[in-house]
């Protein structure tokens, strides 16, 4: 039941003065009838019964808590009503903020104007315009639908709605809106221009599907690009092109298109899951975890997102743990975490690569040369990473295998000719190789060339005690 909001006292049983176009919704009609019956008068919130002929005292006692609640609700609802001048003020402020490009502020004022006057089609149209400027097509469509409910012959709103349908690749709905707009205004330039884009967009989409069916993915992508130029808000077109990019071997472009699809449709659980799986496939476990969490925000019990989340959460933790341990030079912990990655992921090549890459780096830094060479070699089976070549080269240097080290530094430069680490490493390896061709006093002392000064002094002292002073003099030179 609906009762008009009122300000001021009711001076007679029939005095109902409506100040604003707001209404109060009451659930219990019996209570409302009892409250406004001729036997009860209200004076600024206080009511007094003059006749109890029709109401039993016990019934009144039972109903009194509900009556009190209803009166309080009435006062709160009345206090929320705003005057027409306040509505006009919000509309003016919304217009000013829109002109300044402050869309968020403009939207806030249009919200208040709509709440104050929910039957004004122009207010909905203005708010819909702001939604469009913010790229919130779903909200804009809702407002434009309401505009056309209130005023079906509002041509500008119909063209705006048709334009959104066209951008979303809802071609039949777009055509219907433009057709109806042109019935009202046959010479409308905008409607005529937009309706002519529908058939070419449909044709490009059909052509893309034709080439897709014949495994000509490059041609399909070409025609789909043209369709997306006409319909840049079409989630389905981005998802289709993403699939084509994957089939064409361009994983990065595929990921970019799925990201666009999830932005266009915020409740797109399947899109977030696809994005998470793509990111994980290319080895971006942390980004994949963020994406699958977005899916679970929309549906915490999603039958596909939840199991995938449990799996990659564990893998992502091992990767992060290994990288953090490497950063603080805790190479033992780094090795353990990297081993856990390889233990728990046997199928995704780029994640297996990540595990071996981390093992390679940590073993090399920990001077576990043979283990480093093995891990680096496993990593290089998946990816020609110049850093991995350099890590293996360092491991070869630790074992004084200069030819192998030089070869790996050169391989790194073959991947990236400007890679400074490889340039410096190559110079170091060639220098040590030349030194090794002379009499190797490090070898005579029984230490590696990478030994610390403390270790060198200890071995020199050992030789001094043995009376071998020639070596010491040569080392000083």
JSON list of N, CA and C in Angstrom, two decimals, residues 405-469:
[
{"chain": "A", "resi": 405, "resn": "UNK", "atom": "N", "xyz": [82.11, -21.89, -20.21]},
{"chain": "A", "resi": 405, "resn": "UNK", "atom": "CA", "xyz": [81.62, -20.60, -19.71]},
{"chain": "A", "resi": 405, "resn": "UNK", "atom": "C", "xyz": [81.59, -19.57, -20.84]},
{"chain": "A", "resi": 406, "resn": "UNK", "atom": "N", "xyz": [82.67, -19.52, -21.64]},
{"chain": "A", "resi": 406, "resn": "UNK", "atom": "CA", "xyz": [82.73, -18.57, -22.75]},
{"chain": "A", "resi": 406, "resn": "UNK", "atom": "C", "xyz": [81.61, -18.85, -23.75]},
{"chain": "A", "resi": 407, "resn": "UNK", "atom": "N", "xyz": [81.37, -20.12, -24.03]},
{"chain": "A", "resi": 407, "resn": "UNK", "atom": "CA", "xyz": [80.30, -20.48, -24.97]},
{"chain": "A", "resi": 407, "resn": "UNK", "atom": "C", "xyz": [78.93, -19.99, -24.47]},
{"chain": "A", "resi": 408, "resn": "UNK", "atom": "N", "xyz": [78.67, -20.15, -23.16]},
{"chain": "A", "resi": 408, "resn": "UNK", "atom": "CA", "xyz": [77.36, -19.73, -22.61]},
{"chain": "A", "resi": 408, "resn": "UNK", "atom": "C", "xyz": [77.21, -18.21, -22.59]},
{"chain": "A", "resi": 409, "resn": "UNK", "atom": "N", "xyz": [78.28, -17.51, -22.27]},
{"chain": "A", "resi": 409, "resn": "UNK", "atom": "CA", "xyz": [78.19, -16.04, -22.30]},
{"chain": "A", "resi": 409, "resn": "UNK", "atom": "C", "xyz": [77.92, -15.55, -23.73]},
{"chain": "A", "resi": 410, "resn": "UNK", "atom": "N", "xyz": [78.53, -16.22, -24.70]},
{"chain": "A", "resi": 410, "resn": "UNK", "atom": "CA", "xyz": [78.29, -15.85, -26.10]},
{"chain": "A", "resi": 410, "resn": "UNK", "atom": "C", "xyz": [76.85, -16.20, -26.52]},
{"chain": "A", "resi": 411, "resn": "UNK", "atom": "N", "xyz": [76.34, -17.30, -25.99]},
{"chain": "A", "resi": 411, "resn": "UNK", "atom": "CA", "xyz": [74.95, -17.67, -26.29]},
{"chain": "A", "resi": 411, "resn": "UNK", "atom": "C", "xyz": [73.98, -16.62, -25.75]},
{"chain": "A", "resi": 412, "resn": "UNK", "atom": "N", "xyz": [74.30, -16.10, -24.55]},
{"chain": "A", "resi": 412, "resn": "UNK", "atom": "CA", "xyz": [73.46, -15.05, -23.96]},
{"chain": "A", "resi": 412, "resn": "UNK", "atom": "C", "xyz": [73.46, -13.81, -24.84]},
{"chain": "A", "resi": 413, "resn": "UNK", "atom": "N", "xyz": [74.65, -13.46, -25.37]},
{"chain": "A", "resi": 413, "resn": "UNK", "atom": "CA", "xyz": [74.74, -12.30, -26.26]},
{"chain": "A", "resi": 413, "resn": "UNK", "atom": "C", "xyz": [74.04, -12.55, -27.59]},
{"chain": "A", "resi": 414, "resn": "UNK", "atom": "N", "xyz": [73.95, -13.82, -27.98]},
{"chain": "A", "resi": 414, "resn": "UNK", "atom": "CA", "xyz": [73.21, -14.16, -29.19]},
{"chain": "A", "resi": 414, "resn": "UNK", "atom": "C", "xyz": [71.72, -13.90, -29.03]},
{"chain": "A", "resi": 415, "resn": "UNK", "atom": "N", "xyz": [71.22, -14.04, -27.79]},
{"chain": "A", "resi": 415, "resn": "UNK", "atom": "CA", "xyz": [69.81, -13.75, -27.51]},
{"chain": "A", "resi": 415, "resn": "UNK", "atom": "C", "xyz": [69.60, -12.26, -27.37]},
{"chain": "A", "resi": 416, "resn": "UNK", "atom": "N", "xyz": [70.54, -11.59, -26.68]},
{"chain": "A", "resi": 416, "resn": "UNK", "atom": "CA", "xyz": [70.44, -10.15, -26.45]},
{"chain": "A", "resi": 416, "resn": "UNK", "atom": "C", "xyz": [71.84, -9.55, -26.57]},
{"chain": "A", "resi": 417, "resn": "UNK", "atom": "N", "xyz": [72.12, -8.95, -27.70]},
{"chain": "A", "resi": 417, "resn": "UNK", "atom": "CA", "xyz": [73.47, -8.44, -27.97]},
{"chain": "A", "resi": 417, "resn": "UNK", "atom": "C", "xyz": [73.87, -7.28, -27.08]},
{"chain": "A", "resi": 418, "resn": "UNK", "atom": "N", "xyz": [72.90, -6.67, -26.38]},
{"chain": "A", "resi": 418, "resn": "UNK", "atom": "CA", "xyz": [73.20, -5.54, -25.50]},
{"chain": "A", "resi": 418, "resn": "UNK", "atom": "C", "xyz": [73.19, -5.94, -24.02]},
{"chain": "A", "resi": 419, "resn": "UNK", "atom": "N", "xyz": [73.21, -7.21, -23.74]},
{"chain": "A", "resi": 419, "resn": "UNK", "atom": "CA", "xyz": [73.09, -7.69, -22.37]},
{"chain": "A", "resi": 419, "resn": "UNK", "atom": "C", "xyz": [74.42, -7.49, -21.64]},
{"chain": "A", "resi": 420, "resn": "UNK", "atom": "N", "xyz": [74.47, -6.50, -20.75]},
{"chain": "A", "resi": 420, "resn": "UNK", "atom": "CA", "xyz": [75.72, -6.11, -20.09]},
{"chain": "A", "resi": 420, "resn": "UNK", "atom": "C", "xyz": [76.31, -7.24, -19.25]},
{"chain": "A", "resi": 421, "resn": "UNK", "atom": "N", "xyz": [75.45, -7.98, -18.57]},
{"chain": "A", "resi": 421, "resn": "UNK", "atom": "CA", "xyz": [75.96, -9.07, -17.72]},
{"chain": "A", "resi": 421, "resn": "UNK", "atom": "C", "xyz": [76.75, -10.08, -18.55]},
{"chain": "A", "resi": 422, "resn": "UNK", "atom": "N", "xyz": [76.27, -10.39, -19.73]},
{"chain": "A", "resi": 422, "resn": "UNK", "atom": "CA", "xyz": [76.95, -11.34, -20.60]},
{"chain": "A", "resi": 422, "resn": "UNK", "atom": "C", "xyz": [78.27, -10.76, -21.13]},
{"chain": "A", "resi": 423, "resn": "UNK", "atom": "N", "xyz": [78.27, -9.46, -21.46]},
{"chain": "A", "resi": 423, "resn": "UNK", "atom": "CA", "xyz": [79.50, -8.82, -21.94]},
{"chain": "A", "resi": 423, "resn": "UNK", "atom": "C", "xyz": [80.58, -8.87, -20.87]},
{"chain": "A", "resi": 424, "resn": "UNK", "atom": "N", "xyz": [80.21, -8.48, -19.65]},
{"chain": "A", "resi": 424, "resn": "UNK", "atom": "CA", "xyz": [81.18, -8.48, -18.54]},
{"chain": "A", "resi": 424, "resn": "UNK", "atom": "C", "xyz": [81.64, -9.89, -18.21]},
{"chain": "A", "resi": 425, "resn": "UNK", "atom": "N", "xyz": [80.70, -10.84, -18.25]},
{"chain": "A", "resi": 425, "resn": "UNK", "atom": "CA", "xyz": [81.04, -12.23, -17.95]},
{"chain": "A", "resi": 425, "resn": "UNK", "atom": "C", "xyz": [81.98, -12.82, -18.98]},
{"chain": "A", "resi": 426, "resn": "UNK", "atom": "N", "xyz": [81.77, -12.48, -20.24]},
{"chain": "A", "resi": 426, "resn": "UNK", "atom": "CA", "xyz": [82.64, -12.98, -21.31]},
{"chain": "A", "resi": 426, "resn": "UNK", "atom": "C", "xyz": [84.07, -12.47, -21.12]},
{"chain": "A", "resi": 427, "resn": "UNK", "atom": "N", "xyz": [84.22, -11.19, -20.79]},
{"chain": "A", "resi": 427, "resn": "UNK", "atom": "CA", "xyz": [85.55, -10.62, -20.55]},
{"chain": "A", "resi": 427, "resn": "UNK", "atom": "C", "xyz": [86.23, -11.33, -19.38]},
{"chain": "A", "resi": 428, "resn": "UNK", "atom": "N", "xyz": [85.47, -11.57, -18.33]},
{"chain": "A", "resi": 428, "resn": "UNK", "atom": "CA", "xyz": [86.01, -12.25, -17.14]},
{"chain": "A", "resi": 428, "resn": "UNK", "atom": "C", "xyz": [86.45, -13.67, -17.49]},
{"chain": "A", "resi": 429, "resn": "UNK", "atom": "N", "xyz": [85.62, -14.40, -18.23]},
{"chain": "A", "resi": 429, "resn": "UNK", "atom": "CA", "xyz": [85.94, -15.79, -18.58]},
{"chain": "A", "resi": 429, "resn": "UNK", "atom": "C", "xyz": [87.18, -15.86, -19.46]},
{"chain": "A", "resi": 430, "resn": "UNK", "atom": "N", "xyz": [87.29, -14.96, -20.45]},
{"chain": "A", "resi": 430, "resn": "UNK", "atom": "CA", "xyz": [88.45, -14.96, -21.34]},
{"chain": "A", "resi": 430, "resn": "UNK", "atom": "C", "xyz": [89.71, -14.59, -20.59]},
{"chain": "A", "resi": 431, "resn": "UNK", "atom": "N", "xyz": [89.61, -13.66, -19.64]},
{"chain": "A", "resi": 431, "resn": "UNK", "atom": "CA", "xyz": [90.77, -13.26, -18.83]},
{"chain": "A", "resi": 431, "resn": "UNK", "atom": "C", "xyz": [91.26, -14.42, -17.97]},
{"chain": "A", "resi": 432, "resn": "UNK", "atom": "N", "xyz": [90.32, -15.13, -17.37]},
{"chain": "A", "resi": 432, "resn": "UNK", "atom": "CA", "xyz": [90.71, -16.27, -16.52]},
{"chain": "A", "resi": 432, "resn": "UNK", "atom": "C", "xyz": [91.29, -17.41, -17.34]},
{"chain": "A", "resi": 433, "resn": "UNK", "atom": "N", "xyz": [90.78, -17.56, -18.54]},
{"chain": "A", "resi": 433, "resn": "UNK", "atom": "CA", "xyz": [91.33, -18.61, -19.40]},
{"chain": "A", "resi": 433, "resn": "UNK", "atom": "C", "xyz": [92.79, -18.31, -19.74]},
{"chain": "A", "resi": 434, "resn": "UNK", "atom": "N", "xyz": [93.11, -17.04, -20.00]},
{"chain": "A", "resi": 434, "resn": "UNK", "atom": "CA", "xyz": [94.49, -16.65, -20.29]},
{"chain": "A", "resi": 434, "resn": "UNK", "atom": "C", "xyz": [95.39, -16.88, -19.09]},
{"chain": "A", "resi": 435, "resn": "UNK", "atom": "N", "xyz": [94.89, -16.56, -17.90]},
{"chain": "A", "resi": 435, "resn": "UNK", "atom": "CA", "xyz": [95.65, -16.78, -16.68]},
{"chain": "A", "resi": 435, "resn": "UNK", "atom": "C", "xyz": [95.92, -18.27, -16.48]},
{"chain": "A", "resi": 436, "resn": "UNK", "atom": "N", "xyz": [94.93, -19.08, -16.82]},
{"chain": "A", "resi": 436, "resn": "UNK", "atom": "CA", "xyz": [95.06, -20.52, -16.62]},
{"chain": "A", "resi": 436, "resn": "UNK", "atom": "C", "xyz": [96.13, -21.12, -17.53]},
{"chain": "A", "resi": 437, "resn": "UNK", "atom": "N", "xyz": [96.39, -20.46, -18.66]},
{"chain": "A", "resi": 437, "resn": "UNK", "atom": "CA", "xyz": [97.40, -20.97, -19.58]},
{"chain": "A", "resi": 437, "resn": "UNK", "atom": "C", "xyz": [98.81, -20.77, -19.01]},
{"chain": "A", "resi": 438, "resn": "UNK", "atom": "N", "xyz": [98.96, -19.83, -18.08]},
{"chain": "A", "resi": 438, "resn": "UNK", "atom": "CA", "xyz": [100.23, -19.64, -17.39]},
{"chain": "A", "resi": 438, "resn": "UNK", "atom": "C", "xyz": [100.28, -20.60, -16.21]},
{"chain": "A", "resi": 439, "resn": "UNK", "atom": "N", "xyz": [101.32, -20.50, -15.42]},
{"chain": "A", "resi": 439, "resn": "UNK", "atom": "CA", "xyz": [101.41, -21.37, -14.25]},
{"chain": "A", "resi": 439, "resn": "UNK", "atom": "C", "xyz": [100.30, -20.98, -13.27]},
{"chain": "A", "resi": 440, "resn": "UNK", "atom": "N", "xyz": [99.48, -21.95, -12.89]},
{"chain": "A", "resi": 440, "resn": "UNK", "atom": "CA", "xyz": [98.29, -21.68, -12.09]},
{"chain": "A", "resi": 440, "resn": "UNK", "atom": "C", "xyz": [98.62, -21.80, -10.61]},
{"chain": "A", "resi": 441, "resn": "UNK", "atom": "N", "xyz": [98.93, -20.65, -9.97]},
{"chain": "A", "resi": 441, "resn": "UNK", "atom": "CA", "xyz": [99.31, -20.67, -8.56]},
{"chain": "A", "resi": 441, "resn": "UNK", "atom": "C", "xyz": [98.11, -20.92, -7.65]},
{"chain": "A", "resi": 442, "resn": "UNK", "atom": "N", "xyz": [96.93, -20.58, -8.12]},
{"chain": "A", "resi": 442, "resn": "UNK", "atom": "CA", "xyz": [95.73, -20.92, -7.33]},
{"chain": "A", "resi": 442, "resn": "UNK", "atom": "C", "xyz": [95.62, -22.44, -7.19]},
{"chain": "A", "resi": 443, "resn": "UNK", "atom": "N", "xyz": [95.92, -23.12, -8.32]},
{"chain": "A", "resi": 443, "resn": "UNK", "atom": "CA", "xyz": [95.84, -24.58, -8.30]},
{"chain": "A", "resi": 443, "resn": "UNK", "atom": "C", "xyz": [96.92, -25.16, -7.40]},
{"chain": "A", "resi": 444, "resn": "UNK", "atom": "N", "xyz": [98.09, -24.54, -7.44]},
{"chain": "A", "resi": 444, "resn": "UNK", "atom": "CA", "xyz": [99.19, -25.00, -6.58]},
{"chain": "A", "resi": 444, "resn": "UNK", "atom": "C", "xyz": [98.81, -24.84, -5.12]},
{"chain": "A", "resi": 445, "resn": "UNK", "atom": "N", "xyz": [98.13, -23.72, -4.80]},
{"chain": "A", "resi": 445, "resn": "UNK", "atom": "CA", "xyz": [97.70, -23.48, -3.42]},
{"chain": "A", "resi": 445, "resn": "UNK", "atom": "C", "xyz": [96.51, -24.36, -3.03]},
{"chain": "A", "resi": 446, "resn": "UNK", "atom": "N", "xyz": [95.85, -24.93, -4.04]},
{"chain": "A", "resi": 446, "resn": "UNK", "atom": "CA", "xyz": [94.71, -25.81, -3.74]},
{"chain": "A", "resi": 446, "resn": "UNK", "atom": "C", "xyz": [93.42, -25.07, -3.46]},
{"chain": "A", "resi": 447, "resn": "UNK", "atom": "N", "xyz": [93.26, -23.88, -4.10]},
{"chain": "A", "resi": 447, "resn": "UNK", "atom": "CA", "xyz": [92.02, -23.11, -3.90]},
{"chain": "A", "resi": 447, "resn": "UNK", "atom": "C", "xyz": [91.46, -22.71, -5.27]},
{"chain": "A", "resi": 448, "resn": "UNK", "atom": "N", "xyz": [90.18, -22.36, -5.28]},
{"chain": "A", "resi": 448, "resn": "UNK", "atom": "CA", "xyz": [89.56, -21.86, -6.51]},
{"chain": "A", "resi": 448, "resn": "UNK", "atom": "C", "xyz": [89.87, -20.39, -6.67]},
{"chain": "A", "resi": 449, "resn": "UNK", "atom": "N", "xyz": [89.74, -19.90, -7.89]},
{"chain": "A", "resi": 449, "resn": "UNK", "atom": "CA", "xyz": [89.99, -18.48, -8.14]},
{"chain": "A", "resi": 449, "resn": "UNK", "atom": "C", "xyz": [88.93, -17.59, -7.48]},
{"chain": "A", "resi": 450, "resn": "UNK", "atom": "N", "xyz": [87.81, -18.19, -7.15]},
{"chain": "A", "resi": 450, "resn": "UNK", "atom": "CA", "xyz": [86.75, -17.42, -6.49]},
{"chain": "A", "resi": 450, "resn": "UNK", "atom": "C", "xyz": [86.89, -17.44, -4.96]},
{"chain": "A", "resi": 451, "resn": "UNK", "atom": "N", "xyz": [87.98, -18.03, -4.46]},
{"chain": "A", "resi": 451, "resn": "UNK", "atom": "CA", "xyz": [88.16, -18.14, -3.00]},
{"chain": "A", "resi": 451, "resn": "UNK", "atom": "C", "xyz": [88.29, -16.76, -2.37]},
{"chain": "A", "resi": 452, "resn": "UNK", "atom": "N", "xyz": [87.85, -16.65, -1.13]},
{"chain": "A", "resi": 452, "resn": "UNK", "atom": "CA", "xyz": [87.92, -15.38, -0.42]},
{"chain": "A", "resi": 452, "resn": "UNK", "atom": "C", "xyz": [89.36, -15.07, -0.01]},
{"chain": "A", "resi": 453, "resn": "UNK", "atom": "N", "xyz": [89.61, -13.79, 0.31]},
{"chain": "A", "resi": 453, "resn": "UNK", "atom": "CA", "xyz": [90.96, -13.38, 0.73]},
{"chain": "A", "resi": 453, "resn": "UNK", "atom": "C", "xyz": [91.38, -14.13, 1.99]},
{"chain": "A", "resi": 454, "resn": "UNK", "atom": "N", "xyz": [90.45, -14.35, 2.88]},
{"chain": "A", "resi": 454, "resn": "UNK", "atom": "CA", "xyz": [90.74, -15.06, 4.13]},
{"chain": "A", "resi": 454, "resn": "UNK", "atom": "C", "xyz": [91.23, -16.47, 3.85]},
{"chain": "A", "resi": 455, "resn": "UNK", "atom": "N", "xyz": [90.56, -17.13, 2.92]},
{"chain": "A", "resi": 455, "resn": "UNK", "atom": "CA", "xyz": [90.93, -18.50, 2.57]},
{"chain": "A", "resi": 455, "resn": "UNK", "atom": "C", "xyz": [92.30, -18.53, 1.88]},
{"chain": "A", "resi": 456, "resn": "UNK", "atom": "N", "xyz": [92.54, -17.53, 1.01]},
{"chain": "A", "resi": 456, "resn": "UNK", "atom": "CA", "xyz": [93.85, -17.43, 0.34]},
{"chain": "A", "resi": 456, "resn": "UNK", "atom": "C", "xyz": [94.98, -17.26, 1.35]},
{"chain": "A", "resi": 457, "resn": "UNK", "atom": "N", "xyz": [94.77, -16.37, 2.33]},
{"chain": "A", "resi": 457, "resn": "UNK", "atom": "CA", "xyz": [95.80, -16.13, 3.34]},
{"chain": "A", "resi": 457, "resn": "UNK", "atom": "C", "xyz": [96.10, -17.40, 4.13]},
{"chain": "A", "resi": 458, "resn": "UNK", "atom": "N", "xyz": [95.05, -18.14, 4.43]},
{"chain": "A", "resi": 458, "resn": "UNK", "atom": "CA", "xyz": [95.23, -19.37, 5.21]},
{"chain": "A", "resi": 458, "resn": "UNK", "atom": "C", "xyz": [96.09, -20.38, 4.44]},
{"chain": "A", "resi": 459, "resn": "UNK", "atom": "N", "xyz": [95.85, -20.50, 3.13]},
{"chain": "A", "resi": 459, "resn": "UNK", "atom": "CA", "xyz": [96.63, -21.44, 2.32]},
{"chain": "A", "resi": 459, "resn": "UNK", "atom": "C", "xyz": [98.05, -20.94, 2.08]},
{"chain": "A", "resi": 460, "resn": "UNK", "atom": "N", "xyz": [98.20, -19.63, 1.94]},
{"chain": "A", "resi": 460, "resn": "UNK", "atom": "CA", "xyz": [99.54, -19.06, 1.78]},
{"chain": "A", "resi": 460, "resn": "UNK", "atom": "C", "xyz": [100.36, -19.31, 3.04]},
{"chain": "A", "resi": 461, "resn": "UNK", "atom": "N", "xyz": [99.73, -19.14, 4.21]},
{"chain": "A", "resi": 461, "resn": "UNK", "atom": "CA", "xyz": [100.42, -19.39, 5.48]},
{"chain": "A", "resi": 461, "resn": "UNK", "atom": "C", "xyz": [100.87, -20.84, 5.58]},
{"chain": "A", "resi": 462, "resn": "UNK", "atom": "N", "xyz": [100.02, -21.72, 5.05]},
{"chain": "A", "resi": 462, "resn": "UNK", "atom": "CA", "xyz": [100.36, -23.14, 5.06]},
{"chain": "A", "resi": 462, "resn": "UNK", "atom": "C", "xyz": [101.62, -23.39, 4.24]},
{"chain": "A", "resi": 463, "resn": "UNK", "atom": "N", "xyz": [101.66, -22.75, 3.04]},
{"chain": "A", "resi": 463, "resn": "UNK", "atom": "CA", "xyz": [102.84, -22.90, 2.20]},
{"chain": "A", "resi": 463, "resn": "UNK", "atom": "C", "xyz": [104.08, -22.25, 2.84]},
{"chain": "A", "resi": 464, "resn": "UNK", "atom": "N", "xyz": [103.89, -21.14, 3.53]},
{"chain": "A", "resi": 464, "resn": "UNK", "atom": "CA", "xyz": [105.01, -20.46, 4.19]},
{"chain": "A", "resi": 464, "resn": "UNK", "atom": "C", "xyz": [105.64, -21.37, 5.24]},
{"chain": "A", "resi": 465, "resn": "UNK", "atom": "N", "xyz": [104.80, -22.03, 5.98]},
{"chain": "A", "resi": 465, "resn": "UNK", "atom": "CA", "xyz": [105.30, -22.95, 7.01]},
{"chain": "A", "resi": 465, "resn": "UNK", "atom": "C", "xyz": [106.09, -24.09, 6.39]},
{"chain": "A", "resi": 466, "resn": "UNK", "atom": "N", "xyz": [105.72, -24.42, 5.15]},
{"chain": "A", "resi": 466, "resn": "UNK", "atom": "CA", "xyz": [106.44, -25.50, 4.46]},
{"chain": "A", "resi": 466, "resn": "UNK", "atom": "C", "xyz": [107.71, -25.00, 3.79]},
{"chain": "A", "resi": 467, "resn": "UNK", "atom": "N", "xyz": [107.98, -23.69, 3.91]},
{"chain": "A", "resi": 467, "resn": "UNK", "atom": "CA", "xyz": [109.22, -23.15, 3.39]},
{"chain": "A", "resi": 467, "resn": "UNK", "atom": "C", "xyz": [109.19, -22.81, 1.92]},
{"chain": "A", "resi": 468, "resn": "UNK", "atom": "N", "xyz": [107.99, -22.75, 1.34]},
{"chain": "A", "resi": 468, "resn": "UNK", "atom": "CA", "xyz": [107.91, -22.45, -0.09]},
{"chain": "A", "resi": 468, "resn": "UNK", "atom": "C", "xyz": [107.62, -20.96, -0.25]},
{"chain": "A", "resi": 469, "resn": "UNK", "atom": "N", "xyz": [108.70, -20.17, -0.34]},
{"chain": "A", "resi": 469, "resn": "UNK", "atom": "CA", "xyz": [108.54, -18.72, -0.40]},
{"chain": "A", "resi": 469, "resn": "UNK", "atom": "C", "xyz": [108.45, -18.21, -1.84]}
]
